[in-house]
Amino acid sequence: MTTDGERILVIGAGPAGLSAAYELVQRGWKPLVLEKASQVGGISRTELHDGYRYDVGGHRFFTKVPEVAQLWTSMLGDDLIKVSRLSRIYYRGKFYQYPLNLWNTLSNLGLWESGLILLSYLRWQALPYKEEETFEQWVTNRFGRRLYRTFFQGYTEKVWGIPCSQIRADWAAQRIQGLSLTQAVLNAIVGTESAKSLISEFLYPRLGPGMMWERFAERVTAGGGEVWLNSEAVRIDRQSERVTAVTVQRGQETLHIPVSGILTSMPLPELIAALSPASPPAVQRAARALRHRSFLTVGLRVLRGPLFPDNWVYIQSPEVQAGRMQNLGNWSAAMLPGAGQTSLGIEYFCNEGDALWTADDADLVRLARHELAQMGLAVESEVLPGPVIRQPKAYPVYDPEYRTNVNLVRGFLAGFDNLQTIGRNGMHRYNNMDHSMLTGILAARNVFGEHNDLWSVNTEDTYHEHMSGHRNDQGGGML
C-alpha cells in the first residue's frame, strides 16, 4: 500500500483512528492524525465541566480480543479500575433488574400481566413470522408480541426515532443474537447464561474513558506521530482510485497535504462528499441516503448521594423523553470533585436539527430536572444544572435501505488501493469500541502488506444483553 518514509494520514482521533495510529507508530511510522473536535476520543471522550467529568455515552471496558485487552492494560495500568456493575430498567414507576431477574420482573408486572406475556410467547412460538425482515419481527418471534411491546418497542423507537417495523432485522441479529425468553428465564432461575455482558464487574478508566484515548494520543506523539485537533479534512484529492492529497482546515489555516495513504473513520457520507473528483452519481446518492442518530447529554448535580446504586438506568417509560441516565460517581468516584454528591448524565436521543437538538441549553436543563423529579428520583429544587453535551452522528441507522446503500459505497471504495475505512462511522456499522479498535489495528497492518478483511470484524453473540433491545453501554457491547 505504501513504502517507508511516505506520510499516512489518519482521519478521526477516536478509538479506531488512534488504535491505527498507535499501530503505525509501533512499526516505526509517523502518521498524522486529524480530529475536527477540540479533544480526542470521539464518542468515547470524557468532558470536564466545573470539576465534574462526563462520560459521553457510557463506556464499559470489556473485550474478548486479547490484543485489545492487553493494549488497554498497557496504556493505563492501575488507572484501569474494576467497577461493580448494576443497571436497571425504569418502567412506569418501577425498577426492573437488567438482565432479567425472574422474581423481580414477576413482582413488578404482577401475575396477570406475566401470564399474558407467557401466553403471547407461546402463541408466537407456535405461529412465528415466516420472514424476519424487521426488528419488530425478529424480537416478536423470540419473545412474543406482548413482551416486545413492553420492553422493546418503546425504548427502541425512542432511541432510533423510527418505528421498529422500519429497523432492519440484521441490526437485532448483530446486537442481541441467539436469544429467547426460555434462555432468559433459565438464566434468571439457575444462572445458565454465559454472555460476556452479564459479568458482575467491568474495567473503567479512573478519570473516564477519555483518559484512555488521551494516553493513546500521548503515545502516538511520543513515537513521532502528530495529532492535530480542530482540524477537518474538507477535500480528498484522487487520481482515479488512488488518493493523493488532503485539504485540511485547521482553525483559520487551510493546508494542502500530499499523502500516500489514508485510514479514515469519518462518516461515509462526509467521505464521499469530500472526494475530488466526485464519485459517480449513484455512489453519491447512496452515501447521502445513509442516516445517523444523534444524542445529547444533560448534566445534573445533586449535593447528596448517590441517588441510586446503578451505574446507569434505561428509561423505558413513555411519559418522559429521557432515554437513559448515567450515575457518574458509580462508575468512578474520581468523576466527581468530592464525596457525598451525585452527578448524572441524562441522555436524550434526537436528530441533528430537530427540536431537542436545537433547544436552548437552559430549556434542556429544565426538562431534565423536571423529568428526574417526575420519576421520583429527586426533588426538583435540589437539582443543580450542569452542561449540555451534544453528540452528532453517534449511531448509524439500520433503516430498510441502509444495506443496499452501504454495499454500493463499499464497492466503490474497494477499488482504492490506498484508502481504508475504519470504525463505526467509517463503515456505517454499529461496532463496539473494541471492534472499532480492531478495525484500526488491522487496517494499519494492511499498510505493511497484510490482507485483513476489515468487514469481517464484527460483534459476537456472547457480548450482548438478553431481554432488551436497549442501547447498552458502549464498551465491548452496546445494543
CSV table of C-alpha atoms in Angstrom, one decimal:
chain,number,residue,atom,x,y,z
A,1,MET,CA,0.0,0.0,0.0
A,2,THR,CA,2.8,2.4,0.8
A,3,THR,CA,6.6,2.4,1.2
A,4,ASP,CA,8.8,3.6,4.0
A,5,GLY,CA,9.1,7.3,4.5
A,6,GLU,CA,5.7,8.2,3.0
A,7,ARG,CA,3.0,10.0,5.0
A,8,ILE,CA,0.0,8.1,6.2
A,9,LEU,CA,-3.0,10.3,7.2
A,10,VAL,CA,-5.5,9.0,9.8
A,11,ILE,CA,-8.8,10.9,9.9
A,12,GLY,CA,-10.5,10.7,13.3
A,13,ALA,CA,-9.0,10.5,16.7
A,14,GLY,CA,-11.5,8.1,18.2
A,15,PRO,CA,-10.8,4.5,19.2
A,16,ALA,CA,-10.4,3.3,15.6
A,17,GLY,CA,-8.2,6.1,14.5
A,18,LEU,CA,-5.9,6.3,17.5
A,19,SER,CA,-5.5,2.5,17.5
A,20,ALA,CA,-4.5,2.6,13.9
A,21,ALA,CA,-2.1,5.5,14.5
A,22,TYR,CA,-0.5,3.7,17.5
A,23,GLU,CA,0.0,0.5,15.5
A,24,LEU,CA,1.7,2.6,12.8
A,25,VAL,CA,4.0,4.2,15.4
A,26,GLN,CA,4.9,0.9,16.8
A,27,ARG,CA,6.1,-0.1,13.4
A,28,GLY,CA,8.3,3.0,13.0
A,29,TRP,CA,5.9,5.2,11.0
A,30,LYS,CA,5.0,8.8,11.9
A,31,PRO,CA,1.3,9.2,11.0
A,32,LEU,CA,-0.6,12.5,11.1
A,33,VAL,CA,-4.0,12.2,12.8
A,34,LEU,CA,-6.7,14.7,12.1
A,35,GLU,CA,-9.5,15.4,14.6
A,36,LYS,CA,-12.1,18.1,13.9
A,37,ALA,CA,-13.2,18.3,17.5
A,38,SER,CA,-11.2,20.0,20.3
A,39,GLN,CA,-10.3,16.8,22.1
A,40,VAL,CA,-9.6,13.2,21.3
A,41,GLY,CA,-11.8,10.2,21.9
A,42,GLY,CA,-14.8,10.8,19.6
A,43,ILE,CA,-17.9,9.4,21.2
A,44,SER,CA,-15.6,7.8,23.8
A,45,ARG,CA,-14.3,11.1,25.1
A,46,THR,CA,-14.7,12.5,28.6
A,47,GLU,CA,-15.7,16.1,29.1
A,48,LEU,CA,-14.7,18.1,32.2
A,49,HIS,CA,-17.0,20.8,33.5
A,50,ASP,CA,-16.5,22.6,36.8
A,51,GLY,CA,-14.6,19.7,38.3
A,52,TYR,CA,-17.2,17.1,37.1
A,53,ARG,CA,-16.3,14.6,34.4
A,54,TYR,CA,-18.9,13.3,32.0
A,55,ASP,CA,-18.6,10.1,30.0
A,56,VAL,CA,-20.3,10.9,26.7
A,57,GLY,CA,-22.5,7.8,26.2
A,58,GLY,CA,-21.4,5.4,28.9
A,59,HIS,CA,-18.4,3.1,28.2
A,60,ARG,CA,-17.9,-0.2,29.9
A,61,PHE,CA,-14.5,-1.7,29.0
A,62,PHE,CA,-14.6,-5.4,28.3
A,63,THR,CA,-13.5,-7.5,25.4
A,64,LYS,CA,-12.8,-11.0,24.2
A,65,VAL,CA,-10.0,-9.8,21.9
A,66,PRO,CA,-6.8,-10.5,23.9
A,67,GLU,CA,-4.8,-7.9,22.0
A,68,VAL,CA,-7.2,-5.2,22.8
A,69,ALA,CA,-7.3,-6.1,26.4
A,70,GLN,CA,-3.5,-6.1,26.6
A,71,LEU,CA,-3.5,-2.6,24.9
A,72,TRP,CA,-5.9,-1.2,27.5
A,73,THR,CA,-3.8,-2.5,30.4
A,74,SER,CA,-0.5,-1.4,29.0
A,75,MET,CA,-1.9,2.1,28.4
A,76,LEU,CA,-3.4,2.7,31.9
A,77,GLY,CA,-2.1,0.1,34.3
A,78,ASP,CA,-3.5,0.7,37.8
A,79,ASP,CA,-5.7,3.6,36.4
A,80,LEU,CA,-7.9,0.9,34.8
A,81,ILE,CA,-10.1,0.1,37.7
A,82,LYS,CA,-12.6,-2.6,38.4
A,83,VAL,CA,-16.2,-1.5,38.8
A,84,SER,CA,-19.2,-3.4,40.2
A,85,ARG,CA,-21.9,-3.4,37.6
A,86,LEU,CA,-25.6,-2.6,38.3
A,87,SER,CA,-28.0,-1.4,35.6
A,88,ARG,CA,-31.8,-1.5,35.7
A,89,ILE,CA,-34.8,-0.5,33.6
A,90,TYR,CA,-37.2,2.2,34.8
A,91,TYR,CA,-40.7,1.5,33.5
A,92,ARG,CA,-43.9,3.1,34.7
A,93,GLY,CA,-42.6,4.0,38.2
A,94,LYS,CA,-40.7,0.7,38.9
A,95,PHE,CA,-37.2,-0.6,38.5
A,96,TYR,CA,-36.6,-3.9,36.7
A,97,GLN,CA,-33.3,-5.7,37.1
A,98,TYR,CA,-31.3,-5.9,33.9
A,99,PRO,CA,-30.5,-8.5,32.8
A,100,LEU,CA,-33.8,-10.3,33.7
A,101,ASN,CA,-34.4,-11.3,37.3
A,102,LEU,CA,-37.5,-13.5,37.1
A,103,TRP,CA,-38.8,-12.8,40.6
A,104,ASN,CA,-38.2,-9.1,40.3
A,105,THR,CA,-40.0,-9.0,37.0
A,106,LEU,CA,-42.9,-11.1,38.2
A,107,SER,CA,-43.3,-8.9,41.2
A,108,ASN,CA,-43.3,-5.7,39.2
A,109,LEU,CA,-45.5,-6.8,36.4
A,110,GLY,CA,-47.9,-8.9,38.5
A,111,LEU,CA,-49.1,-12.5,37.9
A,112,TRP,CA,-51.8,-11.4,35.4
A,113,GLU,CA,-49.5,-9.5,33.1
A,114,SER,CA,-46.8,-12.1,33.4
A,115,GLY,CA,-49.3,-14.8,32.4
A,116,LEU,CA,-50.4,-12.8,29.4
A,117,ILE,CA,-46.7,-12.4,28.4
A,118,LEU,CA,-46.2,-16.1,28.7
A,119,LEU,CA,-49.3,-16.8,26.6
A,120,SER,CA,-48.1,-14.3,24.0
A,121,TYR,CA,-44.7,-16.0,23.9
A,122,LEU,CA,-46.3,-19.5,23.4
A,123,ARG,CA,-48.5,-18.1,20.6
A,124,TRP,CA,-45.5,-16.7,18.7
A,125,GLN,CA,-43.5,-19.8,19.2
A,126,ALA,CA,-46.3,-21.8,17.6
A,127,LEU,CA,-47.0,-19.3,14.7
A,128,PRO,CA,-44.0,-17.1,14.2
A,129,TYR,CA,-43.4,-14.7,11.4
A,130,LYS,CA,-42.2,-16.7,8.4
A,131,GLU,CA,-39.7,-14.0,7.4
A,132,GLU,CA,-37.7,-11.8,9.8
A,133,GLU,CA,-37.0,-8.6,7.8
A,134,THR,CA,-37.6,-6.1,10.6
A,135,PHE,CA,-36.5,-5.6,14.2
A,136,GLU,CA,-40.2,-6.0,15.3
A,137,GLN,CA,-40.5,-9.4,13.6
A,138,TRP,CA,-37.1,-10.6,14.9
A,139,VAL,CA,-37.9,-9.8,18.5
A,140,THR,CA,-41.5,-10.9,18.4
A,141,ASN,CA,-40.5,-14.3,17.2
A,142,ARG,CA,-38.2,-14.7,20.2
A,143,PHE,CA,-40.1,-13.1,23.0
A,144,GLY,CA,-43.7,-12.8,21.9
A,145,ARG,CA,-45.6,-9.6,20.9
A,146,ARG,CA,-46.6,-8.6,24.5
A,147,LEU,CA,-43.1,-8.6,25.9
A,148,TYR,CA,-41.8,-6.9,22.7
A,149,ARG,CA,-44.3,-4.1,23.3
A,150,THR,CA,-43.5,-3.9,27.0
A,151,PHE,CA,-39.7,-3.9,27.0
A,152,PHE,CA,-38.5,-3.4,23.4
A,153,GLN,CA,-40.7,-1.2,21.3
A,154,GLY,CA,-41.0,2.0,23.2
A,155,TYR,CA,-37.3,2.3,24.1
A,156,THR,CA,-36.0,1.2,20.8
A,157,GLU,CA,-38.2,3.8,19.0
A,158,LYS,CA,-37.1,6.4,21.5
A,159,VAL,CA,-33.5,5.7,20.6
A,160,TRP,CA,-33.9,5.5,16.9
A,161,GLY,CA,-36.7,7.8,16.2
A,162,ILE,CA,-38.3,5.5,13.6
A,163,PRO,CA,-40.8,2.6,14.0
A,164,CYS,CA,-39.4,-0.8,14.8
A,165,SER,CA,-41.0,-2.0,11.6
A,166,GLN,CA,-38.5,0.1,9.7
A,167,ILE,CA,-35.4,-1.1,11.6
A,168,ARG,CA,-33.7,-4.0,9.8
A,169,ALA,CA,-33.6,-7.4,11.5
A,170,ASP,CA,-29.9,-7.7,10.9
A,171,TRP,CA,-29.4,-4.9,13.5
A,172,ALA,CA,-31.1,-7.1,16.1
A,173,ALA,CA,-29.2,-10.1,14.9
A,174,GLN,CA,-25.9,-8.2,15.3
A,175,ARG,CA,-26.8,-6.8,18.7
A,176,ILE,CA,-28.8,-9.4,20.5
A,177,GLN,CA,-28.0,-12.7,18.8
A,178,GLY,CA,-29.1,-16.1,19.9
A,179,LEU,CA,-31.7,-15.0,22.5
A,180,SER,CA,-35.0,-16.4,23.6
A,181,LEU,CA,-37.4,-16.0,26.5
A,182,THR,CA,-36.6,-19.5,27.6
A,183,GLN,CA,-32.9,-18.7,27.8
A,184,ALA,CA,-33.6,-15.6,29.8
A,185,VAL,CA,-35.9,-17.4,32.3
A,186,LEU,CA,-33.4,-20.2,32.7
A,187,ASN,CA,-30.7,-17.6,33.4
A,188,ALA,CA,-32.9,-15.9,36.0
A,189,ILE,CA,-33.6,-19.2,37.8
A,190,VAL,CA,-30.4,-21.2,37.5
A,191,GLY,CA,-27.8,-18.8,36.1
A,192,THR,CA,-27.1,-20.6,32.9
A,193,GLU,CA,-26.2,-17.5,30.9
A,194,SER,CA,-22.6,-17.3,29.7
A,195,ALA,CA,-22.8,-14.0,27.9
A,196,LYS,CA,-19.8,-11.8,28.5
A,197,SER,CA,-22.0,-8.7,29.0
A,198,LEU,CA,-23.6,-10.3,32.1
A,199,ILE,CA,-20.4,-10.0,34.1
A,200,SER,CA,-20.8,-8.5,37.6
A,201,GLU,CA,-17.9,-6.2,37.2
A,202,PHE,CA,-16.0,-4.4,34.4
A,203,LEU,CA,-13.0,-2.3,33.8
A,204,TYR,CA,-13.2,1.5,33.6
A,205,PRO,CA,-10.5,4.3,33.4
A,206,ARG,CA,-10.3,6.1,36.7
A,207,LEU,CA,-10.9,9.5,35.1
A,208,GLY,CA,-13.4,8.3,32.5
A,209,PRO,CA,-12.9,6.7,29.0
A,210,GLY,CA,-11.3,9.9,27.6
A,211,MET,CA,-8.3,9.1,29.8
A,212,MET,CA,-7.6,6.0,27.6
A,213,TRP,CA,-7.6,8.0,24.3
A,214,GLU,CA,-5.6,10.8,25.8
A,215,ARG,CA,-2.9,8.2,26.7
A,216,PHE,CA,-3.1,6.7,23.2
A,217,ALA,CA,-2.6,10.2,21.7
A,218,GLU,CA,0.4,10.8,24.0
A,219,ARG,CA,2.0,7.5,22.9
A,220,VAL,CA,1.4,8.4,19.2
A,221,THR,CA,3.1,11.8,19.6
A,222,ALA,CA,5.9,10.4,21.7
A,223,GLY,CA,6.6,8.0,18.8
A,224,GLY,CA,6.9,10.8,16.3
A,225,GLY,CA,3.4,11.0,15.1
A,226,GLU,CA,1.2,14.1,15.2
A,227,VAL,CA,-2.3,14.6,16.4
A,228,TRP,CA,-4.0,17.8,15.2
A,229,LEU,CA,-7.2,18.9,17.0
A,230,ASN,CA,-9.7,21.3,15.5
A,231,SER,CA,-8.5,20.1,12.1
A,232,GLU,CA,-11.0,18.9,9.5
A,233,ALA,CA,-10.4,17.1,6.2
A,234,VAL,CA,-12.5,19.1,3.8
A,235,ARG,CA,-11.3,17.7,0.4
A,236,ILE,CA,-9.6,14.4,-0.6
A,237,ASP,CA,-7.9,14.6,-3.9
A,238,ARG,CA,-7.7,11.4,-6.0
A,239,GLN,CA,-6.3,10.3,-9.3
A,240,SER,CA,-8.7,7.6,-10.5
A,241,GLU,CA,-8.8,5.3,-7.5
A,242,ARG,CA,-5.8,6.4,-5.5
A,243,VAL,CA,-5.8,9.3,-3.0
A,244,THR,CA,-3.0,11.8,-3.5
A,245,ALA,CA,-3.6,14.7,-1.1
A,246,VAL,CA,-5.9,16.1,1.6
A,247,THR,CA,-7.0,19.7,2.1
A,248,VAL,CA,-7.2,20.4,5.8
A,249,GLN,CA,-9.0,23.3,7.5
A,250,ARG,CA,-7.0,23.9,10.7
A,251,GLY,CA,-8.6,26.8,12.5
A,252,GLN,CA,-8.2,29.7,10.1
A,253,GLU,CA,-5.4,28.0,8.2
A,254,THR,CA,-6.0,25.9,5.0
A,255,LEU,CA,-3.3,23.3,4.3
A,256,HIS,CA,-2.8,21.0,1.3
A,257,ILE,CA,-1.1,17.8,2.5
A,258,PRO,CA,0.2,15.2,0.0
A,259,VAL,CA,-0.4,11.6,1.3
A,260,SER,CA,0.5,8.1,0.3
A,261,GLY,CA,-2.5,6.6,2.1
A,262,ILE,CA,-5.5,7.3,4.3
A,263,LEU,CA,-7.2,5.4,7.1
A,264,THR,CA,-10.4,7.2,7.8
A,265,SER,CA,-13.2,6.9,10.4
A,266,MET,CA,-15.1,9.9,9.1
A,267,PRO,CA,-18.8,9.2,8.3
A,268,LEU,CA,-19.2,7.6,4.9
A,269,PRO,CA,-21.5,10.5,3.6
A,270,GLU,CA,-18.8,13.0,4.5
A,271,LEU,CA,-16.0,10.9,3.0
A,272,ILE,CA,-17.8,10.6,-0.3
A,273,ALA,CA,-18.7,14.3,-0.4
A,274,ALA,CA,-15.1,15.2,0.2
A,275,LEU,CA,-13.7,13.2,-2.8
A,276,SER,CA,-12.4,15.2,-5.7
A,277,PRO,CA,-13.1,14.5,-8.5
A,278,ALA,CA,-16.5,13.5,-7.3
A,279,SER,CA,-17.6,9.8,-7.1
A,280,PRO,CA,-20.2,8.5,-9.6
A,281,PRO,CA,-23.7,10.0,-9.0
A,282,ALA,CA,-25.2,6.6,-7.8
A,283,VAL,CA,-22.5,6.4,-5.1
A,284,GLN,CA,-23.2,10.0,-4.0
A,285,ARG,CA,-26.9,9.3,-3.8
A,286,ALA,CA,-26.3,6.1,-1.7
A,287,ALA,CA,-23.9,8.0,0.6
A,288,ARG,CA,-26.3,10.9,1.2
A,289,ALA,CA,-29.1,8.4,2.0
A,290,LEU,CA,-27.2,6.9,4.9
A,291,ARG,CA,-28.6,8.2,8.2
A,292,HIS,CA,-27.3,8.7,11.7
A,293,ARG,CA,-28.9,9.2,15.1
A,294,SER,CA,-27.5,11.7,17.5
A,295,PHE,CA,-28.0,12.3,21.2
A,296,LEU,CA,-27.4,14.9,23.8
A,297,THR,CA,-26.4,14.6,27.5
A,298,VAL,CA,-27.8,17.0,30.1
A,299,GLY,CA,-25.6,17.1,33.2
A,300,LEU,CA,-27.3,17.5,36.5
A,301,ARG,CA,-25.9,17.6,40.1
A,302,VAL,CA,-27.4,16.9,43.5
A,303,LEU,CA,-25.4,17.7,46.6
A,304,ARG,CA,-26.2,14.4,48.3
A,305,GLY,CA,-25.9,10.9,47.1
A,306,PRO,CA,-25.7,8.7,45.4
A,307,LEU,CA,-29.4,9.0,44.5
A,308,PHE,CA,-29.5,5.3,43.3
A,309,PRO,CA,-26.9,2.5,43.2
A,310,ASP,CA,-26.9,1.9,39.4
A,311,ASN,CA,-24.1,2.7,37.0
A,312,TRP,CA,-26.8,3.6,34.5
A,313,VAL,CA,-30.6,3.3,34.2
A,314,TYR,CA,-32.6,2.7,31.0
A,315,ILE,CA,-35.7,4.8,31.0
A,316,GLN,CA,-38.4,2.8,29.2
A,317,SER,CA,-41.3,4.9,30.4
A,318,PRO,CA,-43.0,6.7,27.5
A,319,GLU,CA,-44.2,9.6,29.7
A,320,VAL,CA,-40.7,11.1,29.7
A,321,GLN,CA,-38.4,11.9,26.8
A,322,ALA,CA,-35.2,10.9,28.5
A,323,GLY,CA,-33.7,7.6,27.4
A,324,ARG,CA,-31.0,6.8,29.9
A,325,MET,CA,-29.3,8.1,33.0
A,326,GLN,CA,-25.7,7.7,33.9
A,327,ASN,CA,-24.8,7.9,37.6
A,328,LEU,CA,-21.2,9.0,37.0
A,329,GLY,CA,-19.9,8.6,40.6
A,330,ASN,CA,-20.9,5.0,40.5
A,331,TRP,CA,-18.5,4.4,37.6
A,332,SER,CA,-15.6,6.0,39.3
A,333,ALA,CA,-15.5,8.3,42.4
A,334,ALA,CA,-12.9,10.3,40.6
A,335,MET,CA,-15.5,11.5,38.2
A,336,LEU,CA,-16.8,13.8,41.0
A,337,PRO,CA,-14.8,16.6,42.6
A,338,GLY,CA,-15.8,15.4,46.1
A,339,ALA,CA,-17.8,12.8,48.1
A,340,GLY,CA,-21.4,13.0,49.2
A,341,GLN,CA,-22.9,14.1,45.9
A,342,THR,CA,-24.5,12.8,42.7
A,343,SER,CA,-23.6,13.7,39.2
A,344,LEU,CA,-26.0,12.5,36.5
A,345,GLY,CA,-25.9,12.4,32.7
A,346,ILE,CA,-29.5,12.4,31.4
A,347,GLU,CA,-29.5,11.3,27.7
A,348,TYR,CA,-31.9,12.3,25.0
A,349,PHE,CA,-31.9,10.8,21.6
A,350,CYS,CA,-32.6,13.1,18.7
A,351,ASN,CA,-31.7,14.0,15.1
A,352,GLU,CA,-29.4,16.9,14.2
A,353,GLY,CA,-31.6,20.0,13.6
A,354,ASP,CA,-34.8,18.7,15.4
A,355,ALA,CA,-36.5,20.4,18.4
A,356,LEU,CA,-34.4,18.7,21.1
A,357,TRP,CA,-31.1,19.3,19.3
A,358,THR,CA,-31.7,23.0,18.7
A,359,ALA,CA,-33.3,23.7,22.1
A,360,ASP,CA,-31.6,26.2,24.4
A,361,ASP,CA,-29.3,24.6,27.0
A,362,ALA,CA,-31.3,26.2,29.8
A,363,ASP,CA,-34.6,24.7,28.4
A,364,LEU,CA,-32.9,21.3,28.2
A,365,VAL,CA,-31.7,21.6,31.8
A,366,ARG,CA,-35.2,22.5,32.9
A,367,LEU,CA,-36.6,19.5,31.0
A,368,ALA,CA,-34.1,17.1,32.6
A,369,ARG,CA,-34.7,18.4,36.1
A,370,HIS,CA,-38.4,18.1,35.7
A,371,GLU,CA,-38.3,14.6,34.4
A,372,LEU,CA,-35.9,13.5,37.1
A,373,ALA,CA,-38.4,14.7,39.7
A,374,GLN,CA,-41.3,13.2,37.7
A,375,MET,CA,-39.7,9.8,38.0
A,376,GLY,CA,-39.5,10.4,41.8
A,377,LEU,CA,-35.7,10.3,41.9
A,378,ALA,CA,-35.1,13.8,43.3
A,379,VAL,CA,-36.9,16.9,44.4
A,380,GLU,CA,-36.6,19.4,41.5
A,381,SER,CA,-35.5,22.3,43.8
A,382,GLU,CA,-32.4,20.3,44.9
A,383,VAL,CA,-31.2,19.6,41.4
A,384,LEU,CA,-28.4,21.9,40.1
A,385,PRO,CA,-27.7,22.5,36.4
A,386,GLY,CA,-24.7,21.1,34.6
A,387,PRO,CA,-23.5,21.2,31.0
A,388,VAL,CA,-25.4,20.1,27.8
A,389,ILE,CA,-23.2,18.0,25.6
A,390,ARG,CA,-24.3,17.3,22.0
A,391,GLN,CA,-23.0,14.3,20.1
A,392,PRO,CA,-23.8,14.3,16.4
A,393,LYS,CA,-23.7,11.1,14.2
A,394,ALA,CA,-23.5,8.8,17.2
A,395,TYR,CA,-25.2,5.8,15.7
A,396,PRO,CA,-25.5,4.5,12.1
A,397,VAL,CA,-29.2,3.8,11.4
A,398,TYR,CA,-30.1,0.4,10.0
A,399,ASP,CA,-33.2,1.5,8.0
A,400,PRO,CA,-34.6,-0.6,5.2
A,401,GLU,CA,-32.3,0.8,2.5
A,402,TYR,CA,-29.1,1.1,4.5
A,403,ARG,CA,-27.6,-2.3,3.4
A,404,THR,CA,-28.0,-1.5,-0.3
A,405,ASN,CA,-26.5,1.9,0.2
A,406,VAL,CA,-23.6,0.7,2.2
A,407,ASN,CA,-22.8,-2.0,-0.3
A,408,LEU,CA,-22.8,0.5,-3.1
A,409,VAL,CA,-20.4,2.8,-1.3
A,410,ARG,CA,-18.3,0.0,-0.1
A,411,GLY,CA,-18.0,-1.5,-3.6
A,412,PHE,CA,-16.8,1.9,-4.9
A,413,LEU,CA,-14.3,2.4,-2.1
A,414,ALA,CA,-12.9,-1.1,-2.5
A,415,GLY,CA,-11.3,-0.1,-5.8
A,416,PHE,CA,-9.0,2.3,-4.0
A,417,ASP,CA,-5.5,0.9,-3.3
A,418,ASN,CA,-4.5,3.3,-0.6
A,419,LEU,CA,-7.7,4.2,1.3
A,420,GLN,CA,-9.3,2.2,4.1
A,421,THR,CA,-12.4,3.0,6.1
A,422,ILE,CA,-12.4,2.0,9.8
A,423,GLY,CA,-14.5,2.3,12.9
A,424,ARG,CA,-18.2,2.7,13.4
A,425,ASN,CA,-18.9,5.7,11.1
A,426,GLY,CA,-16.2,4.8,8.7
A,427,MET,CA,-18.0,1.5,8.0
A,428,HIS,CA,-21.6,2.6,8.9
A,429,ARG,CA,-21.6,-0.4,11.2
A,430,TYR,CA,-22.7,-0.5,14.9
A,431,ASN,CA,-19.3,-1.7,16.1
A,432,ASN,CA,-18.4,-1.9,19.7
A,433,MET,CA,-15.4,0.1,21.0
A,434,ASP,CA,-13.1,-2.9,20.9
A,435,HIS,CA,-14.1,-4.0,17.4
A,436,SER,CA,-13.7,-0.4,16.2
A,437,MET,CA,-10.1,-0.5,17.6
A,438,LEU,CA,-9.5,-3.8,15.9
A,439,THR,CA,-10.5,-2.4,12.5
A,440,GLY,CA,-7.9,0.3,13.0
A,441,ILE,CA,-5.2,-2.1,14.0
A,442,LEU,CA,-5.8,-4.4,11.1
A,443,ALA,CA,-6.0,-1.5,8.7
A,444,ALA,CA,-2.6,-0.3,9.9
A,445,ARG,CA,-1.2,-3.8,9.3
A,446,ASN,CA,-2.6,-3.8,5.8
A,447,VAL,CA,-0.3,-0.8,5.2
A,448,PHE,CA,2.6,-3.3,5.6
A,449,GLY,CA,1.3,-5.8,3.2
A,450,GLU,CA,-1.2,-7.9,5.2
A,451,HIS,CA,-4.6,-8.6,3.7
A,452,ASN,CA,-7.0,-8.3,6.5
A,453,ASP,CA,-10.7,-8.1,5.7
A,454,LEU,CA,-11.9,-5.3,7.9
A,455,TRP,CA,-15.6,-6.0,7.2
A,456,SER,CA,-15.2,-9.4,8.8
A,457,VAL,CA,-14.6,-7.8,12.2
A,458,ASN,CA,-18.0,-8.0,13.9
A,459,THR,CA,-19.6,-8.5,17.2
A,460,GLU,CA,-20.1,-11.8,18.9
A,461,ASP,CA,-23.3,-13.1,20.2
A,462,THR,CA,-21.9,-13.7,23.7
A,463,TYR,CA,-21.3,-10.0,24.1
A,464,HIS,CA,-24.8,-8.9,24.3
A,465,GLU,CA,-27.6,-8.4,26.8
A,466,HIS,CA,-30.6,-10.6,27.0
A,467,MET,CA,-34.2,-9.4,27.4
A,468,SER,CA,-33.8,-6.0,25.9
A,469,GLY,CA,-33.3,-4.0,22.7
A,470,HIS,CA,-31.8,-1.3,24.7
A,471,ARG,CA,-28.8,0.7,23.7
A,472,ASN,CA,-26.2,-0.8,26.0
A,473,ASP,CA,-23.1,0.9,27.2
A,474,GLN,CA,-20.5,1.4,24.5
A,475,GLY,CA,-17.6,-0.7,25.6
A,476,GLY,CA,-17.5,-4.3,24.4
A,477,GLY,CA,-21.2,-4.4,24.0
A,478,MET,CA,-23.8,-2.0,23.0
A,479,LEU,CA,-27.4,-2.7,22.0
